[in-house]
């Protein structure tokens, strides 16, 4: 059973970079044809897809966030990473990593990130 | 960009009743690209339905999905206490790749 676990700072200052890691256990992130997505959930905007990485090396991002987002993987650690630059209070949310293609069939528990000085 | 509008925002029903949740897309979408998720308080979203009408593994058969074009429905035939949660629809578009979620319907105990 593949499990996903997000980790990273729970508090980030405005204008700084949010960095999160998703550690995948029970299976290799480089096997199969899955995409590895980051999705966030805030009270104001509900569920919002941030972007995804495919093991082929391709990435896709939400156009509304594209200029600030980078998603990458570290196969040696079986991890997927998210970097979001120039954060503001509007980036405060629970951040999830999720596996999928057309749908997300496996989610991490999520990690709350608050942007505040 | 596809916008998904869910209705009602809140649905109050009793256990044993039938629940009908709606998801309307701003333009016609392929049924293969419409999914439903359930989220209970403090928990992660759980995939219920994919391709508009196919149940995900382990999902009870009281859950069913239907619809096409712009109008999709999630039906729960007889509500169990554990079904009271928030439900989201999701669309996947592939040109360019993009996932869009509805704002959710909260199903609460009456």
PDB file of C-alpha atoms in Angstrom:
ATOM      1  CA  UNK A   1       0.000   0.000   0.000  1.00  0.00           C
ATOM      2  CA  UNK A   2       1.555   3.252  -1.160  1.00  0.00           C
ATOM      3  CA  UNK A   3       1.523   5.989   1.456  1.00  0.00           C
ATOM      4  CA  UNK A   4       2.321   9.668   1.090  1.00  0.00           C
ATOM      5  CA  UNK A   5       3.495  11.971   3.854  1.00  0.00           C
ATOM      6  CA  UNK A   6       4.028  15.705   3.565  1.00  0.00           C
ATOM      7  CA  UNK A   7       6.566  17.568   5.664  1.00  0.00           C
ATOM      8  CA  UNK A   8       7.993  21.046   5.960  1.00  0.00           C
ATOM      9  CA  UNK A   9       7.789  24.291   7.927  1.00  0.00           C
ATOM     10  CA  UNK A  10       4.379  25.155   9.291  1.00  0.00           C
ATOM     11  CA  UNK A  11       5.115  28.879   9.305  1.00  0.00           C
ATOM     12  CA  UNK A  12       6.585  30.922   6.476  1.00  0.00           C
ATOM     13  CA  UNK A  13       7.120  34.673   6.408  1.00  0.00           C
ATOM     14  CA  UNK A  14       5.588  36.808   3.664  1.00  0.00           C
ATOM     15  CA  UNK A  15       7.752  37.171   0.553  1.00  0.00           C
ATOM     16  CA  UNK A  16       9.752  34.063   1.434  1.00  0.00           C
ATOM     17  CA  UNK A  17       9.737  30.650  -0.263  1.00  0.00           C
ATOM     18  CA  UNK A  18       7.515  27.815   0.899  1.00  0.00           C
ATOM     19  CA  UNK A  19       9.268  24.457   0.616  1.00  0.00           C
ATOM     20  CA  UNK A  20       7.524  21.142   1.222  1.00  0.00           C
ATOM     21  CA  UNK A  21       8.468  17.524   0.724  1.00  0.00           C
ATOM     22  CA  UNK A  22       6.278  14.516   0.106  1.00  0.00           C
ATOM     23  CA  UNK A  23       7.850  11.208   1.061  1.00  0.00           C
ATOM     24  CA  UNK A  24       6.363   8.180  -0.666  1.00  0.00           C
ATOM     25  CA  UNK A  25       6.568   4.756   0.948  1.00  0.00           C
ATOM     26  CA  UNK A  26       5.438   1.357  -0.240  1.00  0.00           C
ATOM     27  CA  UNK A  27       6.331   1.963  -3.861  1.00  0.00           C
ATOM     28  CA  UNK A  28       8.750   3.805  -6.107  1.00  0.00           C
ATOM     29  CA  UNK A  29       7.774   7.223  -7.440  1.00  0.00           C
ATOM     30  CA  UNK A  30       9.608   6.395 -10.663  1.00  0.00           C
ATOM     31  CA  UNK A  31       7.651   3.237 -11.445  1.00  0.00           C
ATOM     32  CA  UNK A  32       4.421   3.161 -13.345  1.00  0.00           C
ATOM     33  CA  UNK A  33       2.776   6.018 -15.167  1.00  0.00           C
ATOM     34  CA  UNK A  34       1.565   8.089 -12.269  1.00  0.00           C
ATOM     35  CA  UNK A  35       1.646  11.810 -11.857  1.00  0.00           C
ATOM     36  CA  UNK A  36       2.548  13.270  -8.483  1.00  0.00           C
ATOM     37  CA  UNK A  37       0.529  16.366  -7.711  1.00  0.00           C
ATOM     38  CA  UNK A  38       0.441  19.067  -5.103  1.00  0.00           C
ATOM     39  CA  UNK A  39      -2.993  20.345  -4.130  1.00  0.00           C
ATOM     40  CA  UNK A  40      -3.887  22.895  -1.483  1.00  0.00           C
ATOM     41  CA  UNK A  41      -7.010  23.627   0.466  1.00  0.00           C
ATOM     42  CA  UNK A  42      -7.893  26.919   2.067  1.00  0.00           C
ATOM     43  CA  UNK A  43     -11.088  28.211   3.570  1.00  0.00           C
ATOM     44  CA  UNK A  44     -11.302  30.920   0.973  1.00  0.00           C
ATOM     45  CA  UNK A  45     -10.580  28.998  -2.222  1.00  0.00           C
ATOM     46  CA  UNK A  46     -11.443  25.388  -1.463  1.00  0.00           C
ATOM     47  CA  UNK A  47      -9.354  22.757  -3.242  1.00  0.00           C
ATOM     48  CA  UNK A  48      -6.833  24.165  -5.692  1.00  0.00           C
ATOM     49  CA  UNK A  49      -4.483  22.114  -7.858  1.00  0.00           C
ATOM     50  CA  UNK A  50      -0.971  23.539  -7.825  1.00  0.00           C
ATOM     51  CA  UNK A  51       0.914  21.330 -10.251  1.00  0.00           C
ATOM     52  CA  UNK A  52       2.246  17.882 -10.988  1.00  0.00           C
ATOM     53  CA  UNK A  53       5.353  15.936 -11.937  1.00  0.00           C
ATOM     54  CA  UNK A  54       5.517  12.875 -14.136  1.00  0.00           C
ATOM     55  CA  UNK A  55       8.293  10.334 -13.998  1.00  0.00           C
ATOM     56  CA  UNK A  56       9.052  11.135 -17.616  1.00  0.00           C
ATOM     57  CA  UNK A  57      10.309  14.450 -16.294  1.00  0.00           C
ATOM     58  CA  UNK A  58       7.408  16.543 -17.482  1.00  0.00           C
ATOM     59  CA  UNK A  59       5.754  19.064 -15.239  1.00  0.00           C
ATOM     60  CA  UNK A  60       2.456  20.931 -15.459  1.00  0.00           C
ATOM     61  CA  UNK A  61       1.390  23.859 -13.335  1.00  0.00           C
ATOM     62  CA  UNK A  62      -1.773  25.756 -12.577  1.00  0.00           C
ATOM     63  CA  UNK A  63      -1.515  28.884 -14.749  1.00  0.00           C
ATOM     64  CA  UNK A  64      -2.501  31.044 -11.792  1.00  0.00           C
ATOM     65  CA  UNK A  65       0.569  29.878  -9.851  1.00  0.00           C
ATOM     66  CA  UNK A  66       2.970  28.914 -12.617  1.00  0.00           C
ATOM     67  CA  UNK A  67       5.307  31.868 -12.229  1.00  0.00           C
ATOM     68  CA  UNK A  68       5.963  30.977  -8.577  1.00  0.00           C
ATOM     69  CA  UNK A  69       5.928  27.165  -8.499  1.00  0.00           C
ATOM     70  CA  UNK A  70       8.524  24.457  -8.992  1.00  0.00           C
ATOM     71  CA  UNK A  71       7.812  20.756  -8.490  1.00  0.00           C
ATOM     72  CA  UNK A  72      10.614  18.226  -8.640  1.00  0.00           C
ATOM     73  CA  UNK A  73      11.469  14.742  -7.470  1.00  0.00           C
ATOM     74  CA  UNK A  74      14.399  13.080  -5.720  1.00  0.00           C
ATOM     75  CA  UNK A  75      14.301   9.420  -6.784  1.00  0.00           C
ATOM     76  CA  UNK A  76      17.044   8.468  -4.352  1.00  0.00           C
ATOM     77  CA  UNK A  77      14.836   9.561  -1.451  1.00  0.00           C
ATOM     78  CA  UNK A  78      11.528   8.697  -3.107  1.00  0.00           C
ATOM     79  CA  UNK A  79      10.376  12.252  -2.541  1.00  0.00           C
ATOM     80  CA  UNK A  80       8.404  14.881  -4.419  1.00  0.00           C
ATOM     81  CA  UNK A  81       9.120  18.511  -3.589  1.00  0.00           C
ATOM     82  CA  UNK A  82       7.208  21.747  -3.884  1.00  0.00           C
ATOM     83  CA  UNK A  83       8.639  25.238  -3.896  1.00  0.00           C
ATOM     84  CA  UNK A  84       6.386  28.277  -3.952  1.00  0.00           C
ATOM     85  CA  UNK A  85       8.101  31.634  -4.035  1.00  0.00           C
ATOM     86  CA  UNK A  86       7.041  35.106  -2.887  1.00  0.00           C
ATOM     87  CA  UNK A  87       4.308  33.829  -0.608  1.00  0.00           C
ATOM     88  CA  UNK A  88       1.564  35.987   0.845  1.00  0.00           C
ATOM     89  CA  UNK A  89      -1.200  35.382   3.360  1.00  0.00           C
ATOM     90  CA  UNK A  90      -3.306  34.079   0.470  1.00  0.00           C
ATOM     91  CA  UNK A  91      -0.987  31.062   0.302  1.00  0.00           C
ATOM     92  CA  UNK A  92      -1.987  29.946   3.788  1.00  0.00           C
ATOM     93  CA  UNK A  93      -3.537  26.518   3.337  1.00  0.00           C
ATOM     94  CA  UNK A  94      -3.306  22.814   3.970  1.00  0.00           C
ATOM     95  CA  UNK A  95      -0.989  21.404   1.335  1.00  0.00           C
ATOM     96  CA  UNK A  96      -1.498  17.857   0.075  1.00  0.00           C
ATOM     97  CA  UNK A  97       0.538  15.668  -2.175  1.00  0.00           C
ATOM     98  CA  UNK A  98      -1.449  13.179  -4.193  1.00  0.00           C
ATOM     99  CA  UNK A  99      -0.924  10.459  -6.749  1.00  0.00           C
ATOM    100  CA  UNK A 100      -2.931  10.127  -9.877  1.00  0.00           C
ATOM    101  CA  UNK A 101      -3.620  10.654 -13.520  1.00  0.00           C
ATOM    102  CA  UNK A 102      -7.113  11.831 -14.396  1.00  0.00           C
ATOM    103  CA  UNK A 103      -8.056  11.483 -10.744  1.00  0.00           C
ATOM    104  CA  UNK A 104      -6.198  11.521  -7.451  1.00  0.00           C
ATOM    105  CA  UNK A 105      -6.577   8.100  -5.885  1.00  0.00           C
ATOM    106  CA  UNK A 106      -4.068   8.410  -3.076  1.00  0.00           C
ATOM    107  CA  UNK A 107      -3.493  11.456  -0.884  1.00  0.00           C
ATOM    108  CA  UNK A 108      -1.170  12.369   1.917  1.00  0.00           C
ATOM    109  CA  UNK A 109      -2.581  13.582   5.213  1.00  0.00           C
ATOM    110  CA  UNK A 110      -1.740  17.171   4.389  1.00  0.00           C
ATOM    111  CA  UNK A 111       0.333  19.776   6.171  1.00  0.00           C
ATOM    112  CA  UNK A 112      -0.843  23.195   7.288  1.00  0.00           C
ATOM    113  CA  UNK A 113       1.297  26.091   6.164  1.00  0.00           C
ATOM    114  CA  UNK A 114       0.611  29.529   7.581  1.00  0.00           C
ATOM    115  CA  UNK A 115       2.095  32.620   5.983  1.00  0.00           C
ATOM    116  CA  UNK A 116       2.606  35.262   8.632  1.00  0.00           C
ATOM    117  CA  UNK A 117       5.282  37.542   9.960  1.00  0.00           C
TER     118      UNK A 117
ATOM    119  CA  UNK B   1     -10.994  27.422 -17.920  1.00  0.00           C
ATOM    120  CA  UNK B   2     -13.742  25.091 -16.764  1.00  0.00           C
ATOM    121  CA  UNK B   3     -15.683  26.248 -13.705  1.00  0.00           C
ATOM    122  CA  UNK B   4     -17.572  23.667 -11.674  1.00  0.00           C
ATOM    123  CA  UNK B   5     -20.567  24.815  -9.654  1.00  0.00           C
ATOM    124  CA  UNK B   6     -21.956  22.479  -7.030  1.00  0.00           C
ATOM    125  CA  UNK B   7     -25.420  22.643  -5.542  1.00  0.00           C
ATOM    126  CA  UNK B   8     -26.783  22.846  -3.026  1.00  0.00           C
ATOM    127  CA  UNK B   9     -24.090  24.331  -0.830  1.00  0.00           C
ATOM    128  CA  UNK B  10     -25.539  22.573   2.185  1.00  0.00           C
ATOM    129  CA  UNK B  11     -27.877  19.588   2.138  1.00  0.00           C
ATOM    130  CA  UNK B  12     -29.636  18.564   5.357  1.00  0.00           C
ATOM    131  CA  UNK B  13     -31.003  15.034   5.390  1.00  0.00           C
ATOM    132  CA  UNK B  14     -31.613  12.169   7.783  1.00  0.00           C
ATOM    133  CA  UNK B  15     -30.006   8.721   7.796  1.00  0.00           C
ATOM    134  CA  UNK B  16     -31.851   6.408   5.462  1.00  0.00           C
ATOM    135  CA  UNK B  17     -32.833   9.183   3.068  1.00  0.00           C
ATOM    136  CA  UNK B  18     -31.648   9.598  -0.499  1.00  0.00           C
ATOM    137  CA  UNK B  19     -29.122  12.330  -1.296  1.00  0.00           C
ATOM    138  CA  UNK B  20     -28.746  13.963  -4.690  1.00  0.00           C
ATOM    139  CA  UNK B  21     -25.785  16.281  -5.237  1.00  0.00           C
ATOM    140  CA  UNK B  22     -25.258  18.308  -8.390  1.00  0.00           C
ATOM    141  CA  UNK B  23     -22.148  19.452 -10.235  1.00  0.00           C
ATOM    142  CA  UNK B  24     -22.561  21.752 -13.222  1.00  0.00           C
ATOM    143  CA  UNK B  25     -19.707  22.586 -15.580  1.00  0.00           C
ATOM    144  CA  UNK B  26     -19.381  25.958 -17.318  1.00  0.00           C
ATOM    145  CA  UNK B  27     -18.945  24.134 -20.637  1.00  0.00           C
ATOM    146  CA  UNK B  28     -19.419  20.605 -21.858  1.00  0.00           C
ATOM    147  CA  UNK B  29     -16.848  18.150 -20.537  1.00  0.00           C
ATOM    148  CA  UNK B  30     -16.102  14.543 -21.298  1.00  0.00           C
ATOM    149  CA  UNK B  31     -17.570  12.100 -18.798  1.00  0.00           C
ATOM    150  CA  UNK B  32     -14.211  10.353 -18.561  1.00  0.00           C
ATOM    151  CA  UNK B  33     -12.825  13.424 -16.866  1.00  0.00           C
ATOM    152  CA  UNK B  34     -15.341  13.981 -14.070  1.00  0.00           C
ATOM    153  CA  UNK B  35     -14.784  12.633 -10.565  1.00  0.00           C
ATOM    154  CA  UNK B  36     -16.249  12.895  -7.080  1.00  0.00           C
ATOM    155  CA  UNK B  37     -14.479  12.968  -3.713  1.00  0.00           C
ATOM    156  CA  UNK B  38     -15.651  12.721  -0.134  1.00  0.00           C
ATOM    157  CA  UNK B  39     -13.963  14.613   2.671  1.00  0.00           C
ATOM    158  CA  UNK B  40     -14.777  14.096   6.322  1.00  0.00           C
ATOM    159  CA  UNK B  41     -13.724  16.648   8.982  1.00  0.00           C
ATOM    160  CA  UNK B  42     -10.004  16.476   9.651  1.00  0.00           C
ATOM    161  CA  UNK B  43      -9.478  13.900   6.922  1.00  0.00           C
ATOM    162  CA  UNK B  44      -8.038  13.832   3.474  1.00  0.00           C
ATOM    163  CA  UNK B  45     -10.258  13.754   0.370  1.00  0.00           C
ATOM    164  CA  UNK B  46     -11.197  10.235  -0.716  1.00  0.00           C
ATOM    165  CA  UNK B  47     -11.901   9.305  -4.321  1.00  0.00           C
ATOM    166  CA  UNK B  48     -15.457   7.973  -4.673  1.00  0.00           C
ATOM    167  CA  UNK B  49     -16.365   8.111  -8.357  1.00  0.00           C
ATOM    168  CA  UNK B  50     -14.256   8.441 -11.501  1.00  0.00           C
ATOM    169  CA  UNK B  51     -15.262   8.750 -15.138  1.00  0.00           C
ATOM    170  CA  UNK B  52     -18.571  10.162 -13.921  1.00  0.00           C
ATOM    171  CA  UNK B  53     -20.083   6.815 -12.957  1.00  0.00           C
ATOM    172  CA  UNK B  54     -17.411   4.289 -11.967  1.00  0.00           C
ATOM    173  CA  UNK B  55     -16.978   3.573  -8.265  1.00  0.00           C
ATOM    174  CA  UNK B  56     -13.469   3.577  -6.875  1.00  0.00           C
ATOM    175  CA  UNK B  57     -12.193   0.512  -5.065  1.00  0.00           C
ATOM    176  CA  UNK B  58     -13.932  -0.136  -1.768  1.00  0.00           C
ATOM    177  CA  UNK B  59     -16.727   2.395  -2.301  1.00  0.00           C
ATOM    178  CA  UNK B  60     -20.139   1.046  -1.240  1.00  0.00           C
ATOM    179  CA  UNK B  61     -22.701   0.551  -3.974  1.00  0.00           C
ATOM    180  CA  UNK B  62     -25.093   3.026  -2.356  1.00  0.00           C
ATOM    181  CA  UNK B  63     -22.905   5.668  -4.031  1.00  0.00           C
ATOM    182  CA  UNK B  64     -23.551   6.227  -7.718  1.00  0.00           C
ATOM    183  CA  UNK B  65     -22.593   8.840 -10.255  1.00  0.00           C
ATOM    184  CA  UNK B  66     -24.301   9.881 -13.445  1.00  0.00           C
ATOM    185  CA  UNK B  67     -24.472  12.643 -15.996  1.00  0.00           C
ATOM    186  CA  UNK B  68     -22.903  13.976 -19.142  1.00  0.00           C
ATOM    187  CA  UNK B  69     -22.125  17.211 -20.901  1.00  0.00           C
ATOM    188  CA  UNK B  70     -22.459  19.941 -18.300  1.00  0.00           C
ATOM    189  CA  UNK B  71     -24.604  18.241 -15.647  1.00  0.00           C
ATOM    190  CA  UNK B  72     -23.400  15.541 -13.305  1.00  0.00           C
ATOM    191  CA  UNK B  73     -24.955  13.987 -10.223  1.00  0.00           C
ATOM    192  CA  UNK B  74     -23.747  12.063  -7.217  1.00  0.00           C
ATOM    193  CA  UNK B  75     -26.475  10.006  -5.582  1.00  0.00           C
ATOM    194  CA  UNK B  76     -26.338   8.275  -2.234  1.00  0.00           C
ATOM    195  CA  UNK B  77     -29.277   5.894  -2.178  1.00  0.00           C
ATOM    196  CA  UNK B  78     -29.677   5.432   1.599  1.00  0.00           C
ATOM    197  CA  UNK B  79     -27.633   7.633   3.840  1.00  0.00           C
ATOM    198  CA  UNK B  80     -25.534   6.013   6.517  1.00  0.00           C
ATOM    199  CA  UNK B  81     -24.207   8.031   9.486  1.00  0.00           C
ATOM    200  CA  UNK B  82     -20.687   7.892   8.060  1.00  0.00           C
ATOM    201  CA  UNK B  83     -21.799   9.530   4.791  1.00  0.00           C
ATOM    202  CA  UNK B  84     -22.233  12.970   6.310  1.00  0.00           C
ATOM    203  CA  UNK B  85     -19.288  14.880   4.911  1.00  0.00           C
ATOM    204  CA  UNK B  86     -18.317  17.385   2.241  1.00  0.00           C
ATOM    205  CA  UNK B  87     -18.391  16.209  -1.376  1.00  0.00           C
ATOM    206  CA  UNK B  88     -16.382  17.711  -4.209  1.00  0.00           C
ATOM    207  CA  UNK B  89     -16.531  17.193  -7.934  1.00  0.00           C
ATOM    208  CA  UNK B  90     -13.360  17.478 -10.013  1.00  0.00           C
ATOM    209  CA  UNK B  91     -12.678  17.906 -13.694  1.00  0.00           C
ATOM    210  CA  UNK B  92      -9.449  16.998 -15.460  1.00  0.00           C
ATOM    211  CA  UNK B  93      -8.630  18.865 -18.619  1.00  0.00           C
ATOM    212  CA  UNK B  94      -5.708  17.815 -20.757  1.00  0.00           C
ATOM    213  CA  UNK B  95      -5.199  20.774 -23.071  1.00  0.00           C
ATOM    214  CA  UNK B  96      -3.368  22.117 -21.147  1.00  0.00           C
ATOM    215  CA  UNK B  97      -3.373  19.752 -18.178  1.00  0.00           C
ATOM    216  CA  UNK B  98      -5.440  21.243 -15.392  1.00  0.00           C
ATOM    217  CA  UNK B  99      -7.564  20.003 -12.517  1.00  0.00           C
ATOM    218  CA  UNK B 100     -10.542  22.036 -11.342  1.00  0.00           C
ATOM    219  CA  UNK B 101     -12.613  21.383  -8.234  1.00  0.00           C
ATOM    220  CA  UNK B 102     -16.111  22.461  -7.369  1.00  0.00           C
ATOM    221  CA  UNK B 103     -16.626  24.448  -4.194  1.00  0.00           C
ATOM    222  CA  UNK B 104     -18.176  21.478  -2.396  1.00  0.00           C
ATOM    223  CA  UNK B 105     -21.522  20.393  -0.991  1.00  0.00           C
ATOM    224  CA  UNK B 106     -21.769  19.849   2.740  1.00  0.00           C
ATOM    225  CA  UNK B 107     -24.070  16.965   3.576  1.00  0.00           C
ATOM    226  CA  UNK B 108     -25.232  17.382   7.153  1.00  0.00           C
ATOM    227  CA  UNK B 109     -27.481  15.470   9.482  1.00  0.00           C
ATOM    228  CA  UNK B 110     -30.940  16.943   9.760  1.00  0.00           C
TER     229      UNK B 110
END
